[in-house]
Amino acid sequence: MKALTLILLIFFTAGREAKIFGRCQLASVLKSNGMDGYRGIHLDDWICLVHHGSGFDSELVTSRKNRKIQFFGIFQIDSHWWCDRKQGYSANLCKRPCSAFLDDDLRDDIACAKKIVLGRQKMNAWDNWQINCKGKNISEWTSNCKFDFYDSG
Ligand SMILES: *[C@@H]1O[C@H](CO)[C@@H](O)[C@H](O)[C@H]1NC(C)=O
Ligand SMILES: [Ca+2]
């Protein structure tokens, strides 16, 4: 019986791809992928955005306008412009299915977020950043995080 429970536990754990990242855990992933200082955007801005946008939940999908536009994953990437949700119009500028932004492999999410801030609006592309982070004192978001990689950053 115990063995069966263990096997089931392993099965369910392995099957779960999405996860809720820790604040400093995510900061470390973003930093090691070159997000800190990218286009002059500080790591605190990214963490503030993700906190208010998705609550660090890589599986989160939200929607607006009668579900015509949906927002995917940790960065809440907009299906109208950036990814294909296989339903209705998308410019699909990141050339990814939106479902790719719901797993715990953030490399493609990060590549897409970098592409988004290359635009004229930079971080203003996200309402959540404009409302909650822009011009605010956000220095506390990563100040107590310890980074294992790229510490010299
Ligand atoms: C931002 O907040 C931190 C801690 O609350 C404080 O130490 C710092 O001086 C503040 N910075 C500004 C520019 O107000
Ligand atoms: Ca992904």
GROMACS .gro file of C-alpha atoms and ligand atoms in nm:
model
  168
    1MET     CA    1   0.000   0.000   0.000
    2LYS     CA    2   0.276   0.241   0.091
    3ALA     CA    3   0.461   0.158  -0.230
    4LEU     CA    4   0.149   0.227  -0.433
    5THR     CA    5   0.102   0.563  -0.260
    6LEU     CA    6   0.461   0.650  -0.335
    7ILE     CA    7   0.427   0.551  -0.699
    8LEU     CA    8   0.110   0.759  -0.733
    9LEU     CA    9   0.281   1.051  -0.566
   10ILE     CA   10   0.573   1.036  -0.807
   11PHE     CA   11   0.331   1.004  -1.098
   12PHE     CA   12   0.135   1.314  -1.000
   13THR     CA   13   0.444   1.515  -0.920
   14ALA     CA   14   0.602   1.432  -1.255
   15GLY     CA   15   0.279   1.516  -1.439
   16ARG     CA   16   0.262   1.865  -1.296
   17GLU     CA   17   0.444   2.102  -1.530
   18ALA     CA   18   0.320   2.439  -1.413
   19LYS     CA   19   0.423   2.588  -1.086
   20ILE     CA   20   0.417   2.891  -0.867
   21PHE     CA   21   0.765   3.037  -0.854
   22GLY     CA   22   0.915   3.190  -0.545
   23ARG     CA   23   0.990   3.560  -0.573
   24CYS     CA   24   1.367   3.526  -0.541
   25GLN     CA   25   1.364   3.200  -0.736
   26LEU     CA   26   1.208   3.380  -1.030
   27ALA     CA   27   1.439   3.678  -0.987
   28SER     CA   28   1.733   3.438  -1.014
   29VAL     CA   29   1.595   3.280  -1.333
   30LEU     CA   30   1.535   3.620  -1.491
   31LYS     CA   31   1.876   3.748  -1.388
   32SER     CA   32   2.056   3.445  -1.528
   33ASN     CA   33   1.867   3.497  -1.854
   34GLY     CA   34   1.990   3.853  -1.889
   35MET     CA   35   1.672   4.036  -1.785
   36ASP     CA   36   1.833   4.262  -1.524
   37GLY     CA   37   1.923   4.580  -1.708
   38TYR     CA   38   1.783   4.460  -2.041
   39ARG     CA   39   1.676   4.777  -2.227
   40GLY     CA   40   1.752   4.960  -1.901
   41ILE     CA   41   1.477   4.770  -1.719
   42HIS     CA   42   1.565   4.673  -1.363
   43LEU     CA   43   1.499   4.329  -1.217
   44ASP     CA   44   1.266   4.492  -0.962
   45ASP     CA   45   1.042   4.610  -1.247
   46TRP     CA   46   1.010   4.256  -1.379
   47ILE     CA   47   0.939   4.110  -1.037
   48CYS     CA   48   0.687   4.385  -0.958
   49LEU     CA   49   0.515   4.318  -1.291
   50VAL     CA   50   0.501   3.942  -1.238
   51HIS     CA   51   0.375   3.977  -0.879
   52HIS     CA   52   0.085   4.199  -0.986
   53GLY     CA   53   0.023   4.023  -1.318
   54SER     CA   54   0.030   3.652  -1.243
   55GLY     CA   55   0.127   3.618  -0.877
   56PHE     CA   56   0.424   3.408  -1.001
   57ASP     CA   57   0.186   3.140  -1.131
   58SER     CA   58   0.319   2.994  -1.457
   59GLU     CA   59  -0.020   2.835  -1.530
   60LEU     CA   60  -0.238   3.146  -1.504
   61VAL     CA   61  -0.470   3.240  -1.792
   62THR     CA   62  -0.686   3.551  -1.770
   63SER     CA   63  -0.906   3.717  -2.030
   64ARG     CA   64  -1.070   4.040  -2.138
   65LYS     CA   65  -1.330   4.155  -2.388
   66ASN     CA   66  -1.548   3.843  -2.384
   67ARG     CA   67  -1.243   3.620  -2.396
   68LYS     CA   68  -1.133   3.759  -2.733
   69ILE     CA   69  -0.799   3.845  -2.580
   70GLN     CA   70  -0.632   3.623  -2.325
   71PHE     CA   71  -0.319   3.661  -2.120
   72PHE     CA   72  -0.086   3.370  -2.058
   73GLY     CA   73   0.154   3.261  -1.791
   74ILE     CA   74   0.400   3.427  -1.563
   75PHE     CA   75   0.428   3.746  -1.777
   76GLN     CA   76   0.059   3.738  -1.879
   77ILE     CA   77   0.150   3.752  -2.246
   78ASP     CA   78  -0.122   3.898  -2.469
   79SER     CA   79  -0.268   3.657  -2.726
   80HIS     CA   80  -0.378   3.935  -2.958
   81TRP     CA   81  -0.022   4.039  -3.038
   82TRP     CA   82   0.229   3.787  -2.912
   83CYS     CA   83   0.116   3.424  -2.919
   84ASP     CA   84  -0.126   3.199  -3.102
   85ARG     CA   85  -0.406   3.054  -2.891
   86LYS     CA   86  -0.541   2.857  -3.191
   87GLN     CA   87  -0.868   3.048  -3.181
   88GLY     CA   88  -0.934   3.386  -3.339
   89TYR     CA   89  -0.683   3.641  -3.465
   90SER     CA   90  -0.331   3.677  -3.336
   91ALA     CA   91  -0.036   3.867  -3.481
   92ASN     CA   92   0.172   3.597  -3.306
   93LEU     CA   93   0.483   3.813  -3.302
   94CYS     CA   94   0.667   3.572  -3.072
   95LYS     CA   95   0.583   3.282  -3.304
   96ARG     CA   96   0.474   3.052  -3.022
   97PRO     CA   97   0.151   2.882  -2.924
   98CYS     CA   98   0.016   3.054  -2.611
   99SER     CA   99   0.023   2.718  -2.432
  100ALA     CA  100   0.404   2.737  -2.444
  101PHE     CA  101   0.375   3.018  -2.190
  102LEU     CA  102   0.204   2.797  -1.932
  103ASP     CA  103   0.480   2.550  -1.848
  104ASP     CA  104   0.768   2.592  -1.606
  105ASP     CA  105   1.033   2.628  -1.878
  106LEU     CA  106   1.054   3.006  -1.892
  107ARG     CA  107   1.310   3.041  -2.168
  108ASP     CA  108   1.052   3.110  -2.439
  109ASP     CA  109   0.847   3.331  -2.204
  110ILE     CA  110   1.159   3.537  -2.135
  111ALA     CA  111   1.249   3.560  -2.505
  112CYS     CA  112   0.897   3.687  -2.576
  113ALA     CA  113   0.899   3.939  -2.289
  114LYS     CA  114   1.229   4.073  -2.421
  115LYS     CA  115   1.072   4.110  -2.764
  116ILE     CA  116   0.774   4.294  -2.612
  117VAL     CA  117   0.993   4.556  -2.443
  118LEU     CA  118   1.184   4.619  -2.766
  119GLY     CA  119   0.870   4.802  -2.876
  120ARG     CA  120   0.820   5.175  -2.836
  121GLN     CA  121   0.608   5.129  -2.524
  122LYS     CA  122   0.869   4.922  -2.342
  123MET     CA  123   0.721   4.818  -2.004
  124ASN     CA  124   0.408   5.025  -2.068
  125ALA     CA  125   0.295   4.733  -2.284
  126TRP     CA  126   0.170   4.589  -1.954
  127ASP     CA  127  -0.116   4.774  -1.780
  128ASN     CA  128  -0.020   4.591  -1.465
  129TRP     CA  129   0.323   4.748  -1.469
  130GLN     CA  130   0.190   5.098  -1.544
  131ILE     CA  131  -0.067   5.081  -1.265
  132ASN     CA  132   0.132   4.909  -0.994
  133CYS     CA  133   0.502   4.962  -1.059
  134LYS     CA  134   0.570   5.264  -1.279
  135GLY     CA  135   0.720   5.552  -1.083
  136LYS     CA  136   0.674   5.362  -0.755
  137ASN     CA  137   0.942   5.272  -0.505
  138ILE     CA  138   0.999   4.911  -0.603
  139SER     CA  139   1.344   4.868  -0.452
  140GLU     CA  140   1.224   4.606  -0.204
  141TRP     CA  141   1.125   4.345  -0.462
  142THR     CA  142   1.466   4.184  -0.499
  143SER     CA  143   1.686   4.357  -0.243
  144ASN     CA  144   1.688   4.057  -0.007
  145CYS     CA  145   1.740   3.793  -0.278
  146LYS     CA  146   2.063   3.600  -0.295
  147PHE     CA  147   2.172   3.499  -0.641
  148ASP     CA  148   2.370   3.187  -0.717
  149PHE     CA  149   2.462   3.280  -1.074
  150TYR     CA  150   2.580   3.590  -1.253
  151ASP     CA  151   2.633   3.767  -0.922
  152SER     CA  152   2.868   4.016  -1.085
  153GLY     CA  153   2.574   4.102  -1.318
  154LIG     C1  154   1.238   5.299  -0.118
  154LIG     O1  155   1.201   5.219  -0.007
  154LIG     C2  156   1.311   5.171   0.070
  154LIG     C3  157   1.260   5.080   0.178
  154LIG     O2  158   1.127   5.101   0.209
  154LIG     C4  159   1.391   5.287   0.125
  154LIG     O3  160   1.503   5.242   0.197
  154LIG     C5  161   1.439   5.377   0.010
  154LIG     O4  162   1.504   5.491   0.060
  154LIG     C6  163   1.321   5.421  -0.076
  154LIG     N1  164   1.369   5.492  -0.191
  154LIG     C7  165   1.315   5.606  -0.233
  154LIG     C8  166   1.375   5.665  -0.357
  154LIG     O5  167   1.223   5.662  -0.176
  155CA      CA  168   0.743   2.833  -2.148
   0.00000   0.00000   0.00000
